[in-house]
Coordinates of N, CA and C in Angstrom, one line a residue:
M1 N 47.0 -31.2 53.3 CA 45.7 -31.7 53.2 C 45.0 -31.2 52.0
R2 N 44.3 -32.0 51.3 CA 43.6 -31.7 50.1 C 42.2 -31.4 50.4
A3 N 41.7 -30.3 49.8 CA 40.2 -30.0 49.9 C 39.4 -30.9 49.0
R4 N 38.4 -31.4 49.5 CA 37.5 -32.2 48.7 C 36.4 -31.4 48.1
I5 N 36.2 -31.7 46.8 CA 35.2 -31.0 46.0 C 34.2 -32.0 45.6
S6 N 32.9 -31.7 45.9 CA 31.9 -32.6 45.6 C 31.7 -32.8 44.1
A7 N 31.0 -33.9 43.7 CA 30.8 -34.2 42.3 C 29.9 -33.1 41.6
S8 N 28.9 -32.6 42.3 CA 28.1 -31.6 41.7 C 28.8 -30.3 41.5
S9 N 29.7 -30.0 42.4 CA 30.5 -28.8 42.3 C 31.5 -28.9 41.1
R10 N 32.0 -30.1 40.9 CA 32.9 -30.3 39.7 C 32.1 -30.0 38.4
W11 N 30.9 -30.5 38.3 CA 30.1 -30.3 37.1 C 29.8 -28.8 36.9
V12 N 29.5 -28.1 38.0 CA 29.3 -26.7 37.9 C 30.5 -25.9 37.4
V13 N 31.7 -26.3 38.0 CA 32.9 -25.6 37.6 C 33.3 -26.0 36.1
L14 N 33.1 -27.2 35.7 CA 33.3 -27.7 34.3 C 32.4 -26.9 33.4
F15 N 31.1 -26.8 33.7 CA 30.2 -26.1 32.9 C 30.6 -24.6 32.7
L16 N 30.9 -24.0 33.8 CA 31.4 -22.5 33.7 C 32.6 -22.4 32.9
L17 N 33.6 -23.3 33.0 CA 34.8 -23.2 32.3 C 34.5 -23.4 30.8
V18 N 33.7 -24.4 30.4 CA 33.4 -24.6 29.0 C 32.6 -23.4 28.4
A19 N 31.7 -22.8 29.2 CA 30.9 -21.6 28.8 C 31.8 -20.4 28.6
A20 N 32.7 -20.2 29.5 CA 33.7 -19.1 29.3 C 34.6 -19.2 28.1
C21 N 35.1 -20.4 27.9 CA 35.9 -20.7 26.7 C 35.1 -20.5 25.4
S22 N 33.9 -21.0 25.4 CA 33.1 -20.9 24.2 C 32.7 -19.4 23.9
A23 N 32.4 -18.7 24.9 CA 32.1 -17.2 24.7 C 33.3 -16.5 24.2
A24 N 34.5 -16.9 24.7 CA 35.7 -16.1 24.3 C 36.1 -16.5 22.8
T25 N 35.8 -17.7 22.4 CA 36.3 -18.1 21.1 C 35.3 -18.0 19.9
L26 N 34.0 -17.9 20.2 CA 33.0 -17.8 19.2 C 32.8 -16.3 18.8
P27 N 32.7 -16.1 17.5 CA 32.6 -14.7 17.0 C 31.2 -14.1 17.3
G28 N 30.2 -14.8 17.4 CA 28.9 -14.3 17.6 C 27.8 -15.4 17.5
C29 N 26.6 -15.0 17.5 CA 25.5 -15.9 17.6 C 25.2 -16.5 16.2
G30 N 25.8 -16.0 15.1 CA 25.5 -16.5 13.8 C 24.6 -15.6 13.0
K31 N 24.0 -14.7 13.6 CA 23.1 -13.8 12.9 C 24.0 -12.7 12.2
K32 N 23.7 -12.6 10.9 CA 24.6 -11.7 10.1 C 23.9 -10.3 9.9
G33 N 22.7 -10.2 10.3 CA 22.0 -8.9 10.1 C 20.7 -9.1 9.5
D34 N 19.9 -8.1 9.5 CA 18.6 -8.2 8.8 C 18.7 -8.3 7.3
P35 N 17.9 -9.2 6.7 CA 18.0 -9.3 5.2 C 17.6 -8.0 4.5
V36 N 18.3 -7.7 3.5 CA 18.0 -6.4 2.7 C 17.5 -6.8 1.4
P37 N 16.2 -6.4 1.0 CA 15.7 -6.8 -0.3 C 16.5 -6.1 -1.4
P38 N 16.4 -6.7 -2.6 CA 17.0 -6.0 -3.7 C 16.4 -4.6 -3.9
R39 N 17.1 -3.7 -4.6 CA 16.5 -2.4 -4.7 C 15.2 -2.4 -5.5
V40 N 14.2 -1.8 -4.9 CA 12.9 -1.8 -5.5 C 12.5 -0.4 -5.9
F41 N 12.1 -0.2 -7.1 CA 11.7 1.1 -7.6 C 10.2 1.1 -7.6
L42 N 9.6 2.0 -6.8 CA 8.1 2.1 -6.8 C 7.6 2.9 -7.9
P43 N 6.4 2.6 -8.4 CA 5.9 3.4 -9.5 C 5.6 4.8 -9.0
P44 N 5.8 5.8 -9.9 CA 5.5 7.2 -9.5 C 4.0 7.4 -9.2
A45 N 3.7 8.4 -8.4 CA 2.3 8.8 -8.1 C 1.7 9.6 -9.2
V46 N 0.4 9.4 -9.4 CA -0.4 10.2 -10.3 C -0.6 11.6 -9.6
T47 N -0.4 12.6 -10.4 CA -0.5 14.0 -9.9 C -1.6 14.8 -10.4
D48 N -2.4 14.3 -11.4 CA -3.4 15.1 -12.0 C -4.8 14.5 -12.0
L49 N -5.1 13.8 -10.9 CA -6.4 13.2 -10.8 C -7.5 14.2 -10.7
K50 N -8.5 14.1 -11.6 CA -9.7 15.0 -11.6 C -11.0 14.1 -11.6
A51 N -12.0 14.7 -11.0 CA -13.3 14.0 -10.9 C -14.4 15.0 -11.5
V52 N -15.3 14.5 -12.3 CA -16.4 15.2 -12.8 C -17.7 14.4 -12.8
I53 N -18.8 15.0 -12.6 CA -20.1 14.3 -12.7 C -20.5 14.1 -14.1
D54 N -20.9 12.9 -14.5 CA -21.4 12.6 -15.8 C -22.7 11.8 -15.7
G55 N -23.8 12.5 -15.7 CA -25.1 11.8 -15.5 C -25.2 11.2 -14.1
D56 N -25.3 9.9 -14.0 CA -25.4 9.3 -12.7 C -24.1 8.7 -12.1
A57 N -23.0 9.2 -12.6 CA -21.7 8.6 -12.2 C -20.7 9.7 -12.1
V58 N -19.6 9.4 -11.3 CA -18.4 10.2 -11.2 C -17.4 9.6 -12.2
V59 N -16.8 10.5 -13.0 CA -15.8 10.0 -13.9 C -14.5 10.6 -13.4
L60 N -13.5 9.7 -13.2 CA -12.2 10.1 -12.8 C -11.3 10.0 -14.0
A61 N -10.4 11.0 -14.1 CA -9.5 11.1 -15.3 C -8.1 11.4 -14.8
W62 N -7.1 10.8 -15.3 CA -5.7 11.1 -15.0 C -4.8 10.6 -16.1
T63 N -3.5 11.0 -15.9 CA -2.5 10.6 -16.8 C -1.6 9.5 -16.1
M64 N -1.5 8.4 -16.8 CA -0.6 7.3 -16.2 C 0.8 7.8 -16.2
P65 N 1.5 7.5 -15.1 CA 2.9 7.9 -15.0 C 3.8 7.0 -15.9
D66 N 5.0 7.3 -15.9 CA 6.0 6.5 -16.7 C 6.2 5.2 -16.1
V67 N 5.3 4.2 -16.4 CA 5.4 2.8 -16.0 C 5.2 1.9 -17.2
D68 N 5.5 0.6 -17.1 CA 5.1 -0.3 -18.1 C 3.6 -0.5 -18.1
L69 N 3.0 0.0 -19.2 CA 1.5 0.0 -19.2 C 1.0 -1.5 -19.3
H70 N 1.8 -2.4 -19.8 CA 1.3 -3.8 -20.0 C 1.2 -4.5 -18.7
T71 N 1.9 -4.1 -17.7 CA 1.9 -4.8 -16.4 C 1.4 -3.9 -15.3
A72 N 1.1 -2.6 -15.6 CA 0.7 -1.7 -14.5 C -0.7 -2.1 -14.0
K73 N -0.9 -1.9 -12.7 CA -2.2 -2.1 -12.1 C -2.6 -0.8 -11.4
V74 N -3.9 -0.5 -11.5 CA -4.4 0.7 -10.9 C -5.4 0.3 -9.8
V75 N -5.2 0.9 -8.6 CA -6.1 0.7 -7.5 C -6.8 2.0 -7.3
V76 N -8.1 2.0 -7.3 CA -9.0 3.1 -7.1 C -9.5 3.1 -5.7
L77 N -9.3 4.2 -5.0 CA -9.7 4.3 -3.6 C -10.8 5.4 -3.5
R78 N -11.8 5.2 -2.6 CA -12.9 6.1 -2.5 C -13.2 6.3 -1.0
S79 N -13.6 7.6 -0.6 CA -14.1 7.9 0.7 C -15.4 8.5 0.5
E80 N -16.4 8.2 1.4 CA -17.7 8.7 1.2 C -18.2 9.4 2.5
L81 N -18.7 10.6 2.5 CA -19.2 11.3 3.6 C -20.6 11.9 3.3
K82 N -21.5 11.9 4.3 CA -22.8 12.5 4.1 C -22.5 14.0 4.1
V83 N -23.2 14.7 3.2 CA -23.0 16.1 3.0 C -23.7 16.9 4.1
A84 N -24.9 16.6 4.4 CA -25.7 17.4 5.3 C -25.7 16.7 6.7
G85 N -25.4 17.5 7.7 CA -25.6 17.0 9.1 C -24.3 16.3 9.6
E86 N -24.0 15.2 9.0 CA -22.9 14.4 9.6 C -21.5 14.6 9.1
S87 N -21.4 15.5 8.1 CA -20.0 15.7 7.6 C -19.1 16.3 8.6
C88 N -17.9 16.1 8.5 CA -16.9 16.6 9.5 C -15.7 17.2 8.8
P89 N -15.8 18.5 8.5 CA -14.6 19.1 7.8 C -13.3 18.9 8.6
G90 N -12.3 18.5 8.0 CA -11.0 18.3 8.6 C -10.8 17.0 9.3
C91 N -11.9 16.2 9.3 CA -11.8 14.8 9.9 C -11.0 13.9 8.9
P92 N -10.3 13.0 9.5 CA -9.6 12.0 8.6 C -10.6 11.2 7.8
R93 N -10.2 11.0 6.5 CA -11.1 10.2 5.6 C -10.7 8.7 5.7
Q94 N -11.7 7.9 5.6 CA -11.4 6.4 5.5 C -11.6 6.0 4.0
F95 N -10.5 5.7 3.3 CA -10.6 5.3 1.9 C -10.6 3.8 1.8
V96 N -11.5 3.3 1.0 CA -11.6 1.9 0.7 C -11.4 1.6 -0.8
K97 N -10.8 0.5 -1.1 CA -10.6 0.1 -2.4 C -11.9 -0.3 -3.1
I98 N -12.2 0.4 -4.2 CA -13.4 0.1 -5.0 C -13.1 -0.6 -6.3
A99 N -11.8 -0.6 -6.7 CA -11.5 -1.2 -8.0 C -10.0 -1.5 -8.0
Q100 N -9.6 -2.6 -8.6 CA -8.2 -2.9 -8.9 C -8.2 -3.4 -10.4
L101 N -7.6 -2.6 -11.2 CA -7.7 -2.8 -12.7 C -6.3 -2.8 -13.3
Y102 N -6.1 -3.7 -14.3 CA -4.9 -3.7 -15.1 C -5.2 -2.7 -16.2
Y103 N -4.1 -2.2 -16.8 CA -4.2 -1.2 -17.8 C -5.1 -1.6 -19.0
G104 N -5.1 -2.9 -19.3 CA -5.8 -3.4 -20.4 C -7.3 -3.7 -20.0
D105 N -7.7 -3.5 -18.8 CA -9.1 -3.8 -18.4 C -10.1 -2.9 -19.1
R106 N -11.2 -3.5 -19.5 CA -12.2 -2.7 -20.3 C -12.9 -1.6 -19.4
N107 N -12.8 -1.7 -18.1 CA -13.4 -0.6 -17.2 C -12.5 0.6 -17.1
L108 N -11.2 0.5 -17.6 CA -10.3 1.6 -17.6 C -10.2 2.1 -19.0
L109 N -10.9 3.2 -19.2 CA -11.1 3.7 -20.6 C -9.9 4.6 -21.0
K110 N -9.3 4.2 -22.1 CA -8.1 4.9 -22.6 C -8.5 6.0 -23.5
E111 N -7.7 7.1 -23.3 CA -7.9 8.3 -24.2 C -6.5 8.5 -24.9
E112 N -6.3 9.6 -25.5 CA -5.1 9.8 -26.2 C -3.9 9.9 -25.3
G113 N -2.7 9.4 -25.8 CA -1.5 9.4 -25.0 C -1.7 8.4 -23.8
R114 N -1.3 8.9 -22.6 CA -1.4 8.0 -21.4 C -2.6 8.4 -20.5
R115 N -3.5 9.1 -21.1 CA -4.7 9.5 -20.3 C -5.7 8.4 -20.2
V116 N -6.3 8.2 -19.0 CA -7.3 7.2 -18.8 C -8.4 7.7 -18.0
R117 N -9.5 7.0 -18.0 CA -10.7 7.4 -17.3 C -11.3 6.2 -16.6
Y118 N -11.9 6.4 -15.4 CA -12.6 5.3 -14.7 C -14.0 5.9 -14.3
R119 N -15.0 5.1 -14.5 CA -16.4 5.6 -14.2 C -16.9 4.8 -12.9
D120 N -17.3 5.6 -11.9 CA -17.9 5.1 -10.7 C -19.3 5.4 -10.6
S121 N -20.2 4.4 -10.8 CA -21.6 4.7 -10.8 C -22.3 4.2 -9.5
A122 N -21.6 3.7 -8.6 CA -22.2 3.2 -7.3 C -22.2 4.4 -6.3
L123 N -23.1 5.3 -6.6 CA -23.2 6.6 -5.8 C -24.5 6.7 -5.1
K124 N -24.6 7.5 -4.1 CA -25.8 7.8 -3.4 C -25.9 9.3 -3.4
S125 N -27.1 9.8 -3.5 CA -27.3 11.3 -3.5 C -27.0 11.9 -2.1
G126 N -26.6 13.1 -2.1 CA -26.3 13.9 -0.9 C -25.0 13.4 -0.2
R127 N -24.1 12.9 -1.0 CA -22.8 12.5 -0.5 C -21.6 13.2 -1.1
L128 N -20.6 13.3 -0.3 CA -19.3 13.9 -0.9 C -18.4 12.7 -1.1
Y129 N -17.9 12.5 -2.3 CA -17.0 11.4 -2.6 C -15.6 12.0 -2.9
S130 N -14.6 11.4 -2.3 CA -13.2 11.7 -2.5 C -12.6 10.5 -3.0
Y131 N -11.7 10.7 -4.0 CA -11.0 9.6 -4.7 C -9.5 9.8 -4.7
K132 N -8.8 8.7 -4.7 CA -7.3 8.7 -4.9 C -7.1 7.4 -5.8
V133 N -6.0 7.4 -6.5 CA -5.6 6.3 -7.3 C -4.1 6.0 -6.9
V134 N -3.8 4.7 -7.0 CA -2.4 4.2 -6.7 C -2.0 3.3 -7.8
I135 N -0.8 3.5 -8.3 CA -0.3 2.7 -9.4 C 0.7 1.6 -8.8
C136 N 0.5 0.4 -9.2 CA 1.3 -0.7 -8.7 C 2.0 -1.4 -9.9
D137 N 3.1 -2.1 -9.6 CA 3.8 -2.8 -10.7 C 3.3 -4.3 -10.7
D138 N 3.9 -5.1 -11.5 CA 3.4 -6.5 -11.6 C 3.8 -7.4 -10.5
H139 N 4.7 -6.9 -9.6 CA 5.1 -7.6 -8.4 C 4.3 -7.2 -7.2
G140 N 3.3 -6.3 -7.3 CA 2.5 -5.8 -6.2 C 3.2 -4.6 -5.4
N141 N 4.2 -4.1 -5.9 CA 4.9 -2.9 -5.3 C 4.1 -1.7 -5.7
C142 N 3.5 -1.0 -4.8 CA 2.7 0.2 -5.1 C 3.4 1.5 -4.7
G143 N 3.2 2.5 -5.6 CA 3.7 3.8 -5.3 C 2.8 4.6 -4.3
A144 N 3.1 5.9 -4.3 CA 2.3 6.7 -3.3 C 0.9 7.0 -3.9
E145 N 0.0 7.4 -3.0 CA -1.3 7.8 -3.4 C -1.3 9.0 -4.3
S146 N -2.2 9.2 -5.2 CA -2.3 10.4 -6.0 C -2.9 11.5 -5.2
N147 N -3.0 12.7 -5.9 CA -3.7 13.8 -5.3 C -5.2 13.4 -5.1
M148 N -5.9 14.1 -4.2 CA -7.3 13.7 -4.0 C -8.2 14.6 -4.9
A149 N -9.2 13.9 -5.4 CA -10.2 14.6 -6.2 C -11.5 14.3 -5.5
E150 N -12.4 15.4 -5.4 CA -13.6 15.3 -4.7 C -14.8 15.7 -5.6
M151 N -15.9 15.1 -5.4 CA -17.1 15.4 -6.1 C -18.4 15.2 -5.2
K152 N -19.2 16.3 -5.2 CA -20.4 16.2 -4.4 C -21.6 15.8 -5.3
V153 N -22.3 14.8 -4.8 CA -23.5 14.3 -5.5 C -24.7 14.9 -4.9
K154 N -25.4 15.7 -5.6 CA -26.6 16.5 -5.1 C -27.8 15.5 -4.8
E155 N -28.6 16.0 -3.9 CA -29.8 15.2 -3.5 C -30.8 15.3 -4.6

């Protein structure tokens, strides 16, 4: 005597058989791995950033690292803290971008060799200003932040 198999059971068995054969014969899901970008060389960091008061402004000075000066972009970052009462020694600083300049920009003053200066005149008295600069290439790839330079603006 033959056992009767219902039509729905046949479809389930057929589906499981096809799924098992497919799993055994297919090498994978088709994903080859995460894409890897071409090798990117980030611009070196500035290591000699200095800040001085010049009248009503802070003047930042540094040496441009070994990058293509025709396409280099400089990002100037600044942190501002009140000196009296609300300052918090050791607290993390919040740096904001105050300028993004190409090497040929008239606000980036060139000196001899690869030395440059930037003048920040948007200051308030009684504040401690901290600065960093970041060098970027023409594709927007930015290197590490520079050393920090600080200047206190007296009341």
